XYZ file of N, CA and C in Angstrom:
357
model
N -132.205 69.367 -141.087
C -132.766 69.675 -142.382
C -132.655 71.158 -142.725
N -132.163 71.955 -141.813
C -132.050 73.395 -142.044
C -131.148 73.702 -143.236
N -130.094 72.939 -143.404
C -129.151 73.189 -144.492
C -129.533 72.472 -145.781
N -130.602 71.718 -145.768
C -131.052 71.005 -146.952
C -131.915 71.944 -147.794
N -131.475 72.290 -149.010
C -132.226 73.250 -149.824
C -133.629 72.765 -150.188
N -133.835 71.474 -150.181
C -135.152 70.928 -150.499
C -136.189 71.332 -149.444
N -135.765 71.456 -148.198
C -136.686 71.776 -147.107
C -136.588 73.219 -146.622
N -135.451 73.845 -146.795
C -135.193 75.183 -146.250
C -136.234 76.213 -146.669
N -136.689 76.149 -147.882
C -137.542 77.208 -148.402
C -139.030 76.901 -148.258
N -139.354 75.886 -147.492
C -140.754 75.613 -147.168
C -141.183 76.570 -146.054
N -142.463 76.903 -145.998
C -142.936 77.851 -144.975
C -142.610 77.388 -143.552
N -142.036 78.296 -142.777
C -141.762 78.035 -141.370
C -140.428 77.398 -141.056
N -139.754 76.811 -142.027
C -138.501 76.101 -141.744
C -137.383 77.073 -141.406
N -137.177 78.068 -142.217
C -136.073 78.998 -142.014
C -136.248 79.958 -140.856
N -137.421 79.968 -140.239
C -137.704 80.921 -139.166
C -137.623 80.314 -137.772
N -137.292 79.064 -137.667
C -137.239 78.385 -136.371
C -135.957 78.771 -135.637
N -136.094 79.602 -134.595
C -134.938 80.099 -133.847
C -134.127 79.000 -133.193
N -134.803 77.966 -132.697
C -134.108 76.845 -132.063
C -133.223 76.132 -133.070
N -133.744 75.961 -134.259
C -132.990 75.295 -135.319
C -131.784 76.126 -135.748
N -131.962 77.425 -135.857
C -130.861 78.313 -136.241
C -129.758 78.277 -135.182
N -130.142 78.323 -133.909
C -129.144 78.234 -132.831
C -128.414 76.896 -132.874
N -129.133 75.837 -133.193
C -128.508 74.511 -133.281
C -127.475 74.468 -134.403
N -127.776 75.088 -135.531
C -126.820 75.130 -136.648
C -125.568 75.890 -136.229
N -125.738 77.022 -135.553
C -124.585 77.790 -135.062
C -123.770 76.971 -134.060
N -124.452 76.238 -133.206
C -123.767 75.421 -132.200
C -122.948 74.309 -132.864
N -123.523 73.666 -133.868
C -122.796 72.617 -134.596
C -121.556 73.208 -135.246
N -121.710 74.374 -135.885
C -120.559 74.999 -136.538
C -119.470 75.333 -135.523
N -119.852 75.905 -134.391
C -118.846 76.295 -133.397
C -118.149 75.080 -132.796
N -118.832 73.944 -132.741
C -118.188 72.730 -132.227
C -117.256 72.107 -133.264
N -117.639 72.171 -134.524
C -116.814 71.564 -135.572
C -115.573 72.385 -135.882
N -115.688 73.695 -135.762
C -114.566 74.561 -136.127
C -114.479 75.745 -135.160
N -114.175 75.491 -133.867
C -114.240 76.556 -132.857
C -113.214 77.669 -133.025
N -112.067 77.386 -133.599
C -111.014 78.397 -133.717
C -111.032 79.110 -135.064
N -112.048 78.862 -135.850
C -112.092 79.437 -137.189
C -112.246 80.959 -137.147
N -111.463 81.666 -137.959
C -111.625 83.117 -138.040
C -112.886 83.505 -138.817
N -113.537 82.527 -139.443
C -114.714 82.803 -140.266
C -116.023 82.717 -139.487
N -115.956 82.688 -138.154
C -117.173 82.571 -137.344
C -118.136 83.719 -137.637
N -117.632 84.930 -137.746
C -118.478 86.080 -138.062
C -119.085 85.986 -139.449
N -118.332 85.476 -140.379
C -118.804 85.321 -141.753
C -119.901 84.263 -141.844
N -119.854 83.278 -140.976
C -120.824 82.184 -140.999
C -122.256 82.711 -140.908
N -122.497 83.655 -140.002
C -123.839 84.224 -139.844
C -124.313 84.944 -141.092
N -123.412 85.702 -141.728
C -123.771 86.396 -142.970
C -124.150 85.401 -144.058
N -123.325 84.377 -144.203
C -123.568 83.378 -145.246
C -124.863 82.611 -144.989
N -125.131 82.313 -143.731
C -126.363 81.600 -143.383
C -127.587 82.449 -143.735
N -127.470 83.758 -143.543
C -128.557 84.671 -143.906
C -128.763 84.689 -145.413
N -127.680 84.686 -146.181
C -127.805 84.650 -147.647
C -128.544 83.393 -148.090
N -128.197 82.269 -147.473
C -128.856 81.006 -147.809
C -130.334 81.054 -147.422
N -130.622 81.489 -146.203
C -131.997 81.543 -145.694
C -132.877 82.455 -146.544
N -132.324 83.595 -146.961
C -133.090 84.577 -147.734
C -132.970 84.388 -149.242
N -132.294 83.336 -149.672
C -132.093 83.030 -151.100
C -131.453 84.200 -151.841
N -130.384 84.737 -151.263
C -129.638 85.821 -151.909
C -128.439 85.253 -152.656
N -127.875 86.075 -153.517
C -126.699 85.714 -154.315
C -126.993 84.462 -155.140
N -126.068 83.513 -155.177
C -126.276 82.327 -156.023
C -127.452 81.474 -155.550
N -127.844 81.609 -154.293
C -128.941 80.799 -153.764
C -130.290 81.163 -154.380
N -130.406 82.363 -154.925
C -131.667 82.799 -155.508
C -131.702 82.771 -157.023
N -130.613 82.370 -157.651
C -130.584 82.309 -159.114
C -131.556 81.235 -159.613
N -132.159 81.465 -160.777
C -133.158 80.508 -161.289
C -132.655 79.059 -161.382
N -131.406 78.874 -161.785
C -130.892 77.500 -161.884
C -130.755 76.864 -160.502
N -130.351 77.659 -159.532
C -130.223 77.175 -158.160
C -131.588 76.802 -157.583
N -132.573 77.651 -157.816
C -133.928 77.404 -157.319
C -134.502 76.139 -157.957
N -134.318 75.987 -159.252
C -134.841 74.811 -159.957
C -134.165 73.521 -159.500
N -132.896 73.614 -159.122
C -132.132 72.421 -158.740
C -132.379 71.975 -157.302
N -133.064 72.775 -156.517
C -133.284 72.433 -155.098
C -133.907 71.053 -154.907
N -134.835 70.703 -155.770
C -135.511 69.410 -155.638
C -135.013 68.379 -156.643
N -134.136 68.786 -157.529
C -133.660 67.877 -158.581
C -132.324 67.221 -158.247
N -131.534 67.852 -157.401
C -130.196 67.349 -157.067
C -130.168 66.872 -155.621
N -129.167 66.061 -155.323
C -128.971 65.699 -153.918
C -128.490 66.957 -153.194
N -128.766 67.082 -151.906
C -128.349 68.278 -151.174
C -126.840 68.532 -151.244
N -126.051 67.469 -151.173
C -124.596 67.633 -151.231
C -124.166 68.171 -152.586
N -124.708 67.609 -153.668
C -124.376 68.101 -155.015
C -124.812 69.553 -155.184
N -125.983 69.888 -154.637
C -126.494 71.251 -154.741
C -125.539 72.235 -154.070
N -125.061 71.889 -152.870
C -124.132 72.774 -152.166
C -122.815 72.904 -152.916
N -122.338 71.820 -153.489
C -121.092 71.877 -154.259
C -121.269 72.812 -155.448
N -122.408 72.719 -156.097
C -122.664 73.494 -157.310
C -123.019 74.956 -157.033
N -123.854 75.204 -156.033
C -124.406 76.550 -155.837
C -123.968 77.248 -154.551
N -123.166 76.622 -153.729
C -122.764 77.220 -152.462
C -121.465 77.995 -152.506
N -121.004 78.351 -153.691
C -119.702 79.010 -153.829
C -119.636 80.386 -153.166
N -120.761 81.083 -153.055
C -120.762 82.397 -152.403
C -120.712 82.295 -150.880
N -120.914 81.102 -150.356
C -120.937 80.906 -148.902
C -120.035 79.726 -148.526
N -118.721 79.891 -148.672
C -117.818 78.754 -148.457
C -117.834 78.187 -147.040
N -118.086 79.022 -146.055
C -118.103 78.546 -144.667
C -119.314 77.652 -144.416
N -120.487 78.109 -144.823
C -121.706 77.312 -144.659
C -121.656 76.098 -145.584
N -121.108 76.289 -146.754
C -120.996 75.192 -147.729
C -120.206 74.023 -147.148
N -119.096 74.335 -146.501
C -118.251 73.292 -145.910
C -119.030 72.500 -144.858
N -119.757 73.212 -143.995
C -120.556 72.550 -142.964
C -121.685 71.732 -143.593
N -122.381 72.313 -144.553
C -123.514 71.629 -145.185
C -123.075 70.331 -145.853
N -121.969 70.378 -146.559
C -121.473 69.172 -147.225
C -121.093 68.119 -146.191
N -120.456 68.560 -145.123
C -120.043 67.625 -144.070
C -121.258 66.967 -143.410
N -122.272 67.754 -143.112
C -123.453 67.238 -142.420
C -124.355 66.430 -143.355
N -124.612 66.963 -144.538
C -125.577 66.328 -145.438
C -125.040 65.105 -146.177
N -123.730 64.918 -146.177
C -123.181 63.753 -146.879
C -123.090 62.526 -145.980
N -123.469 62.688 -144.713
C -123.471 61.530 -143.813
C -124.691 60.668 -144.110
N -124.455 59.368 -144.136
C -125.553 58.452 -144.416
C -126.145 57.927 -143.113
N -127.379 57.517 -143.189
C -128.026 56.925 -142.026
C -128.188 55.436 -142.259
N -128.057 54.694 -141.203
C -128.178 53.247 -141.311
C -128.562 52.661 -139.962
N -129.326 51.617 -140.009
C -129.702 50.929 -138.771
C -128.918 49.634 -138.597
N -127.965 49.386 -139.477
C -127.255 48.103 -139.432
C -126.497 47.895 -138.122
N -125.921 48.940 -137.549
C -125.204 48.780 -136.281
C -126.169 48.376 -135.170
N -127.334 48.994 -135.134
C -128.341 48.628 -134.126
C -128.812 47.198 -134.333
N -129.056 46.842 -135.588
C -129.516 45.486 -135.873
C -128.463 44.458 -135.497
N -127.213 44.796 -135.705
C -126.122 43.902 -135.322
C -126.118 43.706 -133.804
N -126.288 44.797 -133.063
C -126.341 44.704 -131.601
C -127.519 43.859 -131.130
N -128.692 44.083 -131.722
C -129.874 43.328 -131.313
C -129.740 41.862 -131.687
N -129.088 41.588 -132.789
C -128.863 40.202 -133.190
C -127.984 39.499 -132.165
N -126.931 40.168 -131.729
C -126.048 39.611 -130.701
C -126.809 39.426 -129.399
N -127.600 40.415 -129.038
C -128.409 40.341 -127.823
C -129.359 39.143 -127.879
N -129.982 38.938 -129.039
C -130.918 37.830 -129.200
C -130.214 36.485 -129.046
N -128.997 36.388 -129.559
C -128.251 35.137 -129.421
C -127.902 34.852 -127.963
N -127.546 35.870 -127.243
C -127.148 35.704 -125.842
C -128.356 35.388 -124.967
N -129.461 36.025 -125.234
C -130.639 35.894 -124.379
C -131.724 35.033 -125.020
N -131.369 33.880 -125.464
C -132.369 32.964 -126.014
C -133.120 32.303 -124.874
N -134.278 31.773 -125.184
C -135.078 31.094 -124.156
C -134.315 29.906 -123.580
N -133.607 29.189 -124.451
C -132.873 28.015 -123.991
C -131.790 28.417 -122.996
N -131.048 29.454 -123.298
C -129.983 29.904 -122.410
C -130.564 30.364 -121.080
N -131.680 31.091 -121.142
C -132.314 31.571 -119.916
C -132.787 30.415 -119.038
N -133.278 29.341 -119.642
C -133.715 28.177 -118.877
C -132.533 27.486 -118.215
N -131.384 27.473 -118.889
C -130.198 26.834 -118.334
C -129.660 27.599 -117.128
N -129.873 28.881 -117.114
C -129.351 29.710 -116.031
C -130.103 29.504 -114.728
N -131.339 29.077 -114.780
C -132.142 28.938 -113.552
C -132.280 27.519 -113.167
């Protein structure tokens, strides 16, 4: 949630050192050979401190009105390195359907009737 503008500017979110290190770690794993590694830290600071386009009135107003991905597309132009990561991370959807599919299969295999037949 560190890169989500809806949550970033709440008290205490942007100051969590563990979270900041995790964001850097994700970036270094996704793009380890990038020459923009040094720039990433600067851009992350601009986002955290609401500098440049991140602090403009339209950007601030849109934090809770737009989806995080749309917000980054619209207002992340001053931080292209962080923008790329944010869009990649925040556009992923969550779903439990794969787990439910597995449990459904498990339930079919381990029915009471089947278990009785085995013994």
